[in-house]
């Protein structure tokens, strides 16, 4: 496929790629450090370019519920926000997951808790990968580590959302959102017509025509036996997702004796750490989860049979390290190193932590 | 011709002057005896049948007593989280601008937890219809105080009557949204007598038809009863509603289109 | 002058006995049954004579359980 080359911010790339993926509607509310997403989309006049709808809502609560309505109609809908705004959306996300609807949510994570900071962070790992709102549900969570992946994950995100009728979260951070890199963009995909939606997504609420029963979009079932069945069906879907959709990247892992695990911005730092360590003769590899949910459990378990110890490098107080430990299941030491509050760890301090906590320990 | 027509003579298909509309399903309503929700559901369904727009209408059910409204309308229906129906409706209408979209919401849903979504959908002038059922109480959760509970009115969380100093004032949401430039038609109706049902149905019909004009949001409040929550018989509740609710929530059109 | 003769059929099992139709009937020909339906509600019944088929009862019935018939009779 012919791909157009551009120099863009991560926030712009995800927006442009979403338009090109045939997105039907964007609903959002401004918050730093992701406001460029809606700014970019409005400047592009998507109503003229593709007929896409864009609306600045009165809150993140309203945005996610606008997505809920649009998704019910079988439309490709997206929103973007940053951590405090994503917290506000949790109610709506839970409903969307419960009603099994597709949508794309971009979280350009900033440091918390509370109003926290506007600097990059990975402190929303638990929120994204463990559900976030009430009830037993999962978000497919993609973790881009470059501007290119911000674009690619918009396309992939919509694909997975519709494949599984499940909300997809792109968990980026303030660094990836704000930095500029070159990006190759896909060609414009046509938006689906209502007739195509009716054909492809028979569950969509496009109006009850005489040829079918009425469609009801709901997450409510008061009969406990039926509600349990609904939950079992969801769990079955999540197992399918875990089986089919894990994405990760392994860097210098073939002969590695020690392993770093990191995603997003911290994985970029870790690439440098691998090089520095190897210059010193330490055989270090890096596993970069691209999907945070489903987590690359098998990959971690396989590498745990090869390396002597794992260091999880995160821009939070140690969240992904729990998933790594579950995958390793006590076989080898797993430690965590991280900075938080909006600070990106330096390669020197990561290497130092590796030596102290894993190699020396 | 025989002097007396027998019941068999009268009860013929050709002589039917009133029967349940096909736009309602055959599911038995879960509402309490005498509750206005059933009547309001029915007249909405009748309007949709008369306008012949069943295949072009999407309804949004709220949280509250009418949470299961989607079981009764033979329409494509969408659930909303508590208070969020106007946002859900906005999402649908923006992406399906040629469809008719209505929300059905109670007073707790619309005037308390969903105040922001209501005001902003009204202010943006979304081309949707909001049906707002005000019975001054939270029925589903067991009769707690609502934003519209009258001063002095007893509820399970105001067992000695609503004290304005402590609990604040009842909210006239309909007058409030009528102030907003985005609303096109705002009216307050009731459904406890045949005459009022006929008027309310006309208002709902206009409110849905106006979506075709793309001039803004139509808002129909229906002051209704909650005999279980009010702890009265249905007939007593309707009388109490006339004597107490109507003076504070006066019936009639509040904002009518200037370009009639 | 034409005079209308009417009748109503109540879906007994769906009637909840709220009595709002009694209040709405201008002819006062609706009464509540002595028996109850399977849910335990008394249900609306109509007298043998006097119904004009005005449909007021059906219009206010919250449960939509009343079907109304009407015949115009030459007087």
XYZ file of C-alpha atoms in Angstrom:
696
model
C 0.000 0.000 0.000
C 1.271 3.488 -0.855
C 1.949 5.383 2.341
C 2.276 9.113 2.715
C 5.215 10.415 4.746
C 4.664 13.300 7.189
C 6.327 14.923 10.190
C 3.747 15.030 12.968
C 3.082 15.105 16.688
C 1.794 11.870 18.185
C -1.517 13.538 19.007
C -1.873 14.707 15.412
C -0.883 11.338 14.000
C -3.552 9.456 15.942
C -6.128 12.004 14.771
C -5.086 11.883 11.105
C -4.934 8.097 11.122
C -8.402 7.900 12.667
C -9.839 10.100 9.923
C -8.116 7.906 7.336
C -9.474 4.768 9.021
C -12.983 5.982 8.187
C -13.892 7.266 11.643
C -17.516 8.491 11.735
C -17.449 10.605 14.851
C -15.123 12.188 17.376
C -16.509 13.448 20.687
C -14.135 14.954 23.210
C -13.284 17.514 25.828
C -10.035 19.479 26.032
C -7.360 18.428 28.500
C -3.578 18.754 28.475
C -1.536 17.001 27.072
C -3.882 15.742 24.349
C -5.871 18.775 23.195
C -4.134 18.671 19.791
C -6.208 15.622 18.885
C -9.480 17.562 18.668
C -7.727 20.718 17.483
C -6.219 18.781 14.598
C -9.508 17.102 13.672
C -11.513 20.358 13.690
C -8.840 22.136 11.614
C -9.039 19.349 9.042
C -12.771 20.083 8.439
C -13.559 16.359 8.511
C -17.221 17.091 7.722
C -16.001 18.205 4.296
C -13.152 15.717 3.958
C -15.001 12.509 4.831
C -18.311 13.540 6.369
C -17.010 12.689 9.823
C -18.774 14.366 12.754
C -16.763 16.172 15.428
C -18.239 17.643 18.573
C -16.732 19.264 21.642
C -18.831 17.946 24.507
C -19.550 19.588 27.852
C -17.467 17.020 29.734
C -15.682 13.718 29.403
C -18.773 12.138 30.934
C -20.851 13.440 28.045
C -18.176 12.562 25.445
C -18.067 8.889 26.361
C -21.862 8.684 26.394
C -21.994 10.287 22.954
C -19.635 7.490 21.904
C -21.994 5.001 23.518
C -24.890 6.262 21.387
C -22.849 6.456 18.198
C -21.306 3.028 18.747
C -24.783 1.566 19.237
C -25.657 2.846 15.776
C -22.727 0.821 14.398
C -20.572 3.871 13.769
C -16.795 4.129 14.125
C -16.477 6.513 17.052
C -13.562 7.756 19.095
C -12.615 10.064 21.912
C -9.348 11.141 23.438
C -8.447 12.493 26.817
C -5.815 12.369 29.520
C -5.864 10.641 32.887
C -8.304 12.803 34.939
C -10.684 12.874 31.986
C -10.374 9.134 31.486
C -11.307 8.660 35.154
C -14.521 10.555 34.451
C -15.251 8.275 31.502
C -15.033 5.045 33.473
C -18.792 4.783 33.993
C -19.466 5.068 30.280
C -16.642 2.693 29.351
C -18.111 0.066 31.673
C -21.508 0.418 29.947
C -19.907 0.197 26.492
C -18.004 -2.934 27.512
C -21.154 -4.387 29.089
C -23.260 -3.657 26.020
C -20.434 -5.018 23.830
C -19.932 -2.060 21.546
C -16.838 -1.017 19.618
C -15.117 2.297 20.180
C -11.653 3.808 20.355
C -10.449 5.735 23.411
C -7.082 7.460 23.432
C -5.518 8.147 26.826
C -2.492 10.433 26.624
C -1.496 9.670 30.189
C -0.283 12.337 32.616
C 0.905 11.927 36.171
C -1.533 11.599 39.042
C -3.214 11.065 41.408
C -5.767 13.848 41.341
C -4.990 16.761 39.097
C -1.370 15.566 39.363
C 0.814 16.956 36.641
C 0.626 17.474 32.905
C 3.904 15.608 32.359
C 4.051 12.078 30.910
C 3.288 9.066 33.058
C 2.276 5.411 32.843
C 0.322 5.450 36.090
C -2.955 4.484 34.368
C -1.710 0.950 33.584
C -3.977 -0.673 36.163
C -6.933 1.461 35.120
C -6.557 0.508 31.458
C -5.676 -3.156 31.768
C -7.755 -4.266 34.733
C -11.042 -2.741 33.654
C -11.084 0.699 35.220
C -14.787 1.037 35.886
C -17.204 -1.253 37.714
C -17.795 -4.876 36.815
C -15.738 -7.638 35.234
C -14.639 -6.324 31.878
C -11.489 -5.747 29.880
C -10.306 -3.101 27.467
C -8.018 -4.085 24.656
C -5.104 -1.795 25.526
C -2.517 -0.739 22.962
C 0.689 0.977 24.042
C 2.337 2.969 21.234
C 6.026 3.791 21.642
C 6.348 6.133 18.671
C 4.422 8.616 16.580
C 4.211 5.924 13.894
C 2.514 3.592 16.339
C 0.101 6.335 17.424
C -1.107 6.301 13.806
C -0.942 2.523 13.354
C -2.811 1.887 16.598
C -5.725 4.056 15.507
C -6.218 1.791 12.499
C -5.566 -1.380 14.502
C -7.726 -0.123 17.368
C -10.824 0.293 15.194
C -10.190 -3.105 13.618
C -9.985 -4.889 16.961
C -12.905 -2.908 18.417
C -15.233 -4.109 15.661
C -13.768 -7.613 15.512
C -14.572 -8.194 19.177
C -17.306 -5.583 19.755
C -15.189 -4.227 22.590
C -13.792 -0.830 23.548
C -10.131 -0.349 22.682
C -7.836 1.949 24.640
C -4.703 3.456 23.195
C -2.598 4.119 26.265
C -0.084 6.675 25.194
C 1.568 9.323 27.349
C 2.389 13.004 27.254
C 5.794 12.385 25.668
C 4.538 10.272 22.753
C 1.588 12.630 22.283
C 3.702 15.768 22.151
C 6.845 14.699 20.321
C 7.281 14.978 16.551
C 8.553 12.163 14.362
C 8.117 11.081 10.828
C 5.090 8.965 10.219
C 3.832 6.947 7.273
C 0.086 7.192 6.825
C -2.361 4.781 5.251
C -4.582 5.837 2.387
C -8.081 7.107 3.127
C -10.559 4.345 3.856
C -14.173 5.030 2.848
C -16.650 5.514 5.687
C -19.395 2.904 5.735
C -22.864 3.895 4.566
C -25.868 3.151 6.786
C -26.819 0.328 4.409
C -23.357 -1.198 4.759
C -23.562 -0.865 8.536
C -26.947 -2.578 8.542
C -25.482 -5.413 6.523
C -22.241 -5.795 8.482
C -23.491 -5.015 11.981
C -27.040 -6.352 12.276
C -27.114 -5.330 15.950
C -26.866 -1.601 15.185
C -29.738 0.701 16.169
C -30.464 2.238 12.785
C -34.241 2.016 13.201
C -36.402 -1.118 13.397
C -37.307 -2.139 9.882
C -40.031 -4.746 9.232
C -37.418 -7.335 8.166
C -36.025 -7.767 11.651
C -36.788 -7.699 15.378
C -35.976 -4.518 17.271
C -32.400 -3.980 18.385
C -31.818 -3.118 22.015
C -28.477 -1.843 23.215
C -28.218 -2.497 26.931
C -25.925 -3.735 29.676
C -28.818 -4.455 32.050
C -30.082 -7.941 32.912
C -31.817 -8.298 36.254
C -32.110 -12.085 36.201
C -28.931 -13.340 37.941
C -28.826 -16.564 35.922
C -28.933 -14.608 32.656
C -26.498 -12.006 33.941
C -24.068 -14.798 34.788
C -24.386 -16.108 31.237
C -23.657 -12.634 29.884
C -20.540 -12.476 32.062
C -19.430 -15.931 30.939
C -19.848 -14.856 27.335
C -17.712 -11.782 27.987
C -15.050 -13.899 29.675
C -15.033 -16.286 26.729
C -14.441 -13.334 24.431
C -11.575 -12.090 26.611
C -9.942 -15.533 26.464
C -10.204 -15.363 22.653
C -8.580 -11.946 22.683
C -5.809 -13.257 24.949
C -5.232 -16.148 22.553
C -5.228 -14.161 19.317
C -4.226 -10.568 19.807
C -1.036 -10.375 21.902
C 1.555 -8.086 20.355
C 5.064 -7.515 21.642
C 8.517 -6.694 20.400
C 11.713 -8.434 21.503
C 14.976 -6.529 21.215
C 18.300 -8.357 21.643
C 16.574 -11.190 23.478
C 18.120 -14.155 21.633
C 21.171 -14.459 23.868
C 19.950 -12.332 26.765
C 20.870 -13.264 30.319
C 18.911 -10.406 31.807
C 15.687 -8.811 30.630
C 14.054 -5.422 30.798
C 10.314 -5.194 30.281
C 8.970 -1.770 29.367
C 6.289 -0.209 27.155
C 5.706 3.200 25.582
C 8.113 5.997 26.476
C 10.050 3.976 29.056
C 10.708 1.277 26.428
C 12.495 3.887 24.312
C 14.811 4.666 27.239
C 15.321 0.933 27.742
C 16.477 0.460 24.149
C 19.386 2.726 24.991
C 19.975 0.852 28.256
C 20.286 -2.408 26.297
C 22.975 -0.840 24.125
C 24.843 0.623 27.115
C 24.709 -2.708 28.974
C 25.952 -4.652 25.972
C 28.830 -2.162 25.587
C 29.786 -3.189 29.131
C 29.456 -6.879 28.272
C 26.119 -7.450 30.018
C 23.836 -9.583 27.836
C 20.643 -7.576 28.251
C 17.452 -7.833 26.226
C 14.210 -5.868 26.135
C 10.662 -7.150 25.878
C 8.256 -4.419 24.844
C 4.575 -5.260 25.295
C 2.614 -3.552 22.516
C -0.684 -4.854 23.839
C -0.880 -4.262 27.602
C -4.125 -6.193 27.606
C -3.855 -8.905 26.406
C -0.504 -9.024 28.203
C 2.307 -11.048 26.552
C 2.173 -13.725 29.256
C 3.649 -16.518 27.125
C 6.504 -14.344 25.920
C 7.413 -13.345 29.480
C 7.146 -16.966 30.659
C 9.349 -18.201 27.807
C 12.014 -15.561 28.493
C 11.815 -16.340 32.220
C 13.112 -19.794 31.295
C 16.114 -18.191 29.634
C 17.206 -15.146 31.656
C 18.422 -14.849 35.249
C 16.289 -11.902 36.245
C 13.791 -9.333 34.974
C 13.531 -5.609 35.660
C 10.242 -3.916 34.904
C 10.851 -0.279 34.019
C 7.794 1.898 34.407
C 6.792 5.529 34.797
C 4.663 4.714 37.807
C 5.029 3.133 41.229
C 5.197 -0.407 39.838
C 2.059 -1.681 38.128
C 3.036 -3.855 35.151
C 5.549 -5.618 37.422
C 2.580 -7.468 38.961
C 1.581 -8.928 35.589
C 5.204 -9.910 34.925
C 5.412 -11.673 38.289
C 2.195 -13.554 37.541
C 3.647 -14.680 34.214
C 7.023 -15.617 35.742
C 5.318 -17.402 38.618
C 8.293 -17.265 40.970
C 10.832 -18.864 38.640
C 13.321 -15.978 38.677
C 13.633 -12.625 40.466
C 11.436 -9.862 39.072
C 12.070 -6.332 40.287
C 10.742 -2.926 39.418
C 12.381 0.398 38.762
C 10.523 3.536 37.927
C 10.087 7.248 38.278
C 6.777 8.939 38.607
C 5.059 12.261 38.968
C 5.855 13.078 35.354
C 9.559 12.181 35.390
C 11.006 9.986 32.643
C 13.739 7.686 34.002
C 17.216 8.209 32.565
C 19.101 5.380 30.884
C 21.922 5.686 33.422
C 19.656 5.207 36.410
C 17.875 2.264 34.764
C 21.217 0.538 34.135
C 22.267 1.271 37.716
C 18.978 -0.183 39.007
C 19.484 -3.299 36.864
C 22.919 -3.835 38.330
C 21.774 -3.260 41.906
C 18.430 -5.050 41.895
C 18.957 -7.876 39.425
C 22.594 -8.550 38.554
C 24.046 -7.797 41.966
C 20.980 -9.014 43.835
C -83.272 -3.684 12.662
C -83.243 -5.221 16.085
C -83.976 -2.860 18.958
C -80.913 -3.995 20.923
C -77.485 -4.770 19.522
C -75.946 -7.712 21.325
C -72.370 -7.591 22.620
C -71.448 -9.993 19.829
C -72.815 -7.501 17.301
C -70.750 -4.701 18.751
C -67.506 -6.579 19.347
C -66.534 -6.914 15.719
C -63.166 -6.051 14.251
C -64.779 -3.400 12.056
C -66.197 -1.598 15.083
C -62.902 -1.152 16.929
C -62.332 2.503 17.703
C -59.443 2.071 20.102
C -56.866 -0.619 20.696
C -53.279 -0.860 21.814
C -50.868 0.382 19.167
C -48.575 -2.079 17.410
C -45.597 0.131 18.265
C -45.910 -1.168 21.829
C -44.850 -4.761 22.430
C -47.115 -7.245 24.211
C -44.861 -7.303 27.283
C -46.746 -6.610 30.519
C -45.628 -3.257 31.925
C -43.728 -3.581 35.190
C -45.063 -0.265 36.482
C -47.262 -0.024 39.576
C -51.053 0.098 39.078
C -52.155 3.539 37.905
C -48.632 4.804 37.133
C -48.529 7.426 34.399
C -45.488 5.866 32.703
C -47.676 3.354 30.872
C -49.929 6.059 29.464
C -46.978 8.179 28.406
C -45.314 5.183 26.725
C -48.544 4.475 24.894
C -49.087 7.968 23.528
C -45.471 8.181 22.339
C -45.976 4.856 20.560
C -49.278 6.047 19.087
C -47.612 9.189 17.742
C -44.867 7.091 16.133
C -47.498 4.829 14.594
C -49.514 7.773 13.291
C -46.410 9.397 11.831
C -45.386 6.027 10.355
C -41.811 6.432 11.559
C -41.256 3.168 13.435
C -38.318 2.253 11.201
C -36.765 5.692 11.571
C -37.014 6.177 15.322
C -34.497 5.389 18.041
C -35.454 5.785 21.676
C -33.194 6.170 24.697
C -34.229 4.629 28.012
C -32.929 6.161 31.254
C -32.157 4.828 34.715
C -35.071 4.949 37.098
C -38.523 3.352 36.965
C -38.487 3.533 33.177
C -35.104 1.792 32.928
C -36.863 -1.073 31.135
C -38.770 1.212 28.746
C -36.997 -0.581 25.901
C -38.992 -3.703 26.695
C -42.206 -1.951 25.718
C -41.450 0.056 22.586
C -41.212 -1.998 19.425
C -38.399 0.254 18.304
C -34.638 0.201 18.210
C -33.788 1.307 21.731
C -30.637 2.284 23.557
C -29.922 2.186 27.278
C -28.238 5.145 28.939
C -26.353 5.413 32.199
C -28.140 7.462 34.864
C -28.637 10.987 33.528
C -26.683 10.477 30.333
C -29.563 9.974 27.898
C -29.212 13.404 26.238
C -25.517 12.666 25.535
C -26.346 9.213 24.139
C -29.090 10.801 22.031
C -26.646 13.450 20.814
C -24.230 10.748 19.661
C -26.971 8.923 17.782
C -28.607 11.983 16.227
C -25.316 13.534 15.114
C -24.403 10.323 13.327
C -27.925 9.540 12.092
C -29.262 13.049 11.420
C -32.228 11.821 9.392
C -33.618 9.591 12.144
C -36.024 10.608 14.897
C -34.385 10.347 18.308
C -36.098 10.735 21.670
C -35.059 10.311 25.272
C -37.430 9.231 28.002
C -36.262 10.411 31.415
C -37.515 10.799 34.956
C -36.907 13.721 37.280
C -33.951 12.226 39.136
C -32.320 11.206 35.883
C -32.896 14.474 34.033
C -32.922 17.126 36.741
C -30.343 15.818 39.232
C -27.612 13.510 37.991
C -28.126 14.434 34.332
C -28.463 18.206 34.703
C -25.303 18.972 32.737
C -26.160 16.630 29.869
C -29.716 18.014 29.733
C -28.762 21.691 29.787
C -26.013 21.286 27.196
C -28.055 19.149 24.801
C -30.776 21.815 25.063
C -28.298 24.650 24.650
C -26.634 23.072 21.621
C -30.076 22.760 20.113
C -29.770 19.063 19.369
C -32.595 18.063 17.047
C -34.011 15.519 19.458
C -37.082 15.216 21.660
C -36.795 14.901 25.417
C -39.769 13.432 27.282
C -39.359 14.364 30.940
C -41.615 12.543 33.411
C -41.816 14.480 36.671
C -43.444 12.746 39.608
C -41.428 14.507 42.277
C -39.834 11.391 43.687
C -37.347 8.577 43.067
C -39.754 5.733 42.428
C -37.434 2.869 41.504
C -35.161 3.115 44.532
C -38.054 3.344 46.965
C -39.417 6.859 47.183
C -36.464 9.096 48.034
C -36.422 12.859 47.551
C -36.052 14.045 43.958
C -34.835 17.424 42.704
C -38.503 18.155 41.963
C -39.921 17.057 45.357
C -42.168 19.857 46.613
C -41.504 21.809 49.783
C -42.890 19.922 52.737
C -43.450 16.775 50.675
C -42.594 13.552 52.442
C -40.261 11.012 50.939
C -38.153 8.232 52.401
C -35.182 10.589 52.732
C -37.325 13.545 53.840
C -39.578 11.652 56.258
C -40.693 14.902 57.921
C -41.192 16.735 54.657
C -38.716 18.543 52.392
C -37.073 21.287 54.384
C -35.904 23.942 51.930
C -33.241 25.287 54.277
C -31.638 21.899 54.571
C -32.473 20.245 51.228
C -32.687 23.175 48.851
C -35.489 24.075 46.479
C -37.483 22.035 44.005
C -36.087 22.598 40.529
C -38.237 23.842 37.656
C -36.107 22.339 34.934
C -38.619 22.984 32.170
C -38.765 26.748 32.776
C -34.978 26.677 32.951
C -34.410 24.997 29.597
C -37.019 27.249 27.984
C -34.571 30.122 28.571
C -31.964 28.494 26.365
C -31.768 29.557 22.707
C -31.290 25.934 21.627
C -34.776 24.810 22.676
C -37.500 25.159 20.040
C -40.606 23.884 21.796
C -41.009 23.521 25.558
C -44.224 22.430 27.187
C -45.624 20.895 30.371
C -48.420 18.340 30.188
C -50.258 15.701 32.234
C -51.942 12.361 31.453
C -54.377 11.683 34.302
C -57.641 12.407 32.474
C -58.743 11.729 28.889
C -58.615 15.420 27.985
C -55.084 15.833 29.319
C -53.934 12.642 27.586
C -55.231 14.005 24.280
C -53.421 17.319 24.822
C -50.202 15.625 25.892
C -50.295 13.398 22.842
C -50.680 16.418 20.553
C -47.711 18.060 22.271
C -45.558 14.946 21.894
C -46.522 14.692 18.247
C -45.443 18.270 17.623
C -42.250 17.703 19.594
C -41.308 14.756 17.394
C -42.451 16.368 14.140
C -40.344 19.450 14.895
C -37.189 17.335 14.532
C -37.830 17.608 10.782
C -37.422 21.384 10.985
C -33.907 21.127 12.464
C -34.554 24.189 14.612
C -33.560 22.762 17.962
C -34.596 20.590 20.833
C -38.197 19.901 21.817
C -38.812 19.301 25.503
C -42.030 17.845 26.897
C -42.440 17.584 30.645
C -45.262 15.359 31.812
C -46.246 15.918 35.439
C -47.188 12.475 36.632
C -48.058 10.491 39.713
C -46.209 8.006 41.866
C -48.911 6.478 43.966
C -46.534 3.924 45.518
C -43.983 6.565 46.445
C -46.625 9.031 47.532
C -48.380 6.243 49.462
C -51.837 6.840 48.002
C -54.261 4.980 45.785
C -53.904 5.840 42.081
C -57.094 7.906 42.099
C -56.056 9.754 45.283
C -52.606 10.347 43.799
C -54.042 11.988 40.694
C -56.190 14.256 42.878
C -53.194 15.120 45.071
C -51.196 15.852 41.924
C -53.850 18.311 40.708
C -53.983 20.054 44.067
C -50.275 20.144 44.864
C -48.086 19.525 41.828
C -49.968 21.625 39.262
C -49.826 24.900 41.246
C -46.023 24.622 41.435
C -45.575 23.016 38.009
C -48.294 24.769 35.962
C -49.399 22.991 32.804
C -49.217 24.498 29.324
C -46.783 25.572 26.655
C -43.762 27.483 27.962
C -42.015 28.132 24.668
C -43.635 27.773 21.266
C -41.992 28.146 17.870
C -42.042 31.704 16.582
C -42.140 30.511 12.975
C -45.299 28.458 13.355
C -80.267 11.609 15.485
C -77.504 9.076 15.416
C -76.722 7.484 18.747
C -73.627 5.457 19.429
C -73.613 2.133 21.153
C -70.355 0.850 22.450
C -68.613 -1.810 24.392
C -65.194 -2.450 25.820
C -63.119 -5.564 26.209
C -60.679 -5.597 29.098
C -57.605 -7.806 28.949
C -58.329 -9.162 32.408
C -54.923 -10.699 33.071
C -53.123 -7.439 32.298
C -55.487 -5.163 34.243
C -53.957 -3.941 37.519
C -57.171 -2.581 39.012
C -56.002 1.012 39.351
C -59.563 2.314 38.829
C -58.476 5.307 36.760
C -60.873 4.190 34.009
C -63.762 4.326 36.480
C -63.029 7.989 37.110
C -62.776 8.700 33.393
C -66.024 7.004 32.334
C -68.675 9.660 31.635
C -71.459 7.045 31.657
C -70.420 5.480 34.964
C -70.756 2.016 33.468
C -67.366 0.644 34.562
C -67.114 -1.178 37.876
C -64.485 -3.355 39.447
C -64.926 -7.102 39.437
C -65.657 -9.030 42.598
C -63.241 -11.713 41.439
C -59.503 -11.178 41.072
C -57.219 -12.132 38.196
C -54.240 -14.458 38.583
C -52.087 -11.586 39.856
C -54.647 -10.826 42.559
C -56.001 -7.623 41.051
C -59.690 -6.787 40.724
C -60.242 -5.841 37.110
C -62.431 -3.388 35.246
C -65.763 -4.648 33.969
C -68.425 -2.870 31.954
C -72.186 -2.901 32.437
C -74.341 -4.607 29.834
C -75.834 -1.311 28.738
C -74.873 2.334 28.650
C -71.366 2.266 27.100
C -71.131 4.688 24.185
C -67.679 3.609 23.048
C -66.211 7.042 23.805
C -62.820 5.411 24.537
C -62.052 7.673 27.499
C -61.324 4.629 29.645
C -58.850 3.244 27.115
C -57.181 6.597 26.655
C -56.331 6.910 30.345
C -55.560 3.225 30.930
C -51.876 3.124 31.931
C -51.586 -0.510 30.932
C -53.350 -0.218 27.599
C -55.614 -3.172 28.367
C -58.880 -1.807 26.973
C -60.122 -2.313 23.430
C -63.104 -0.140 22.509
C -65.882 -0.918 20.027
C -68.439 1.512 18.764
C -71.451 1.236 16.489
C -73.401 4.222 15.242
C -77.061 3.404 15.479
C -79.760 5.175 13.525
C -82.112 6.607 16.152
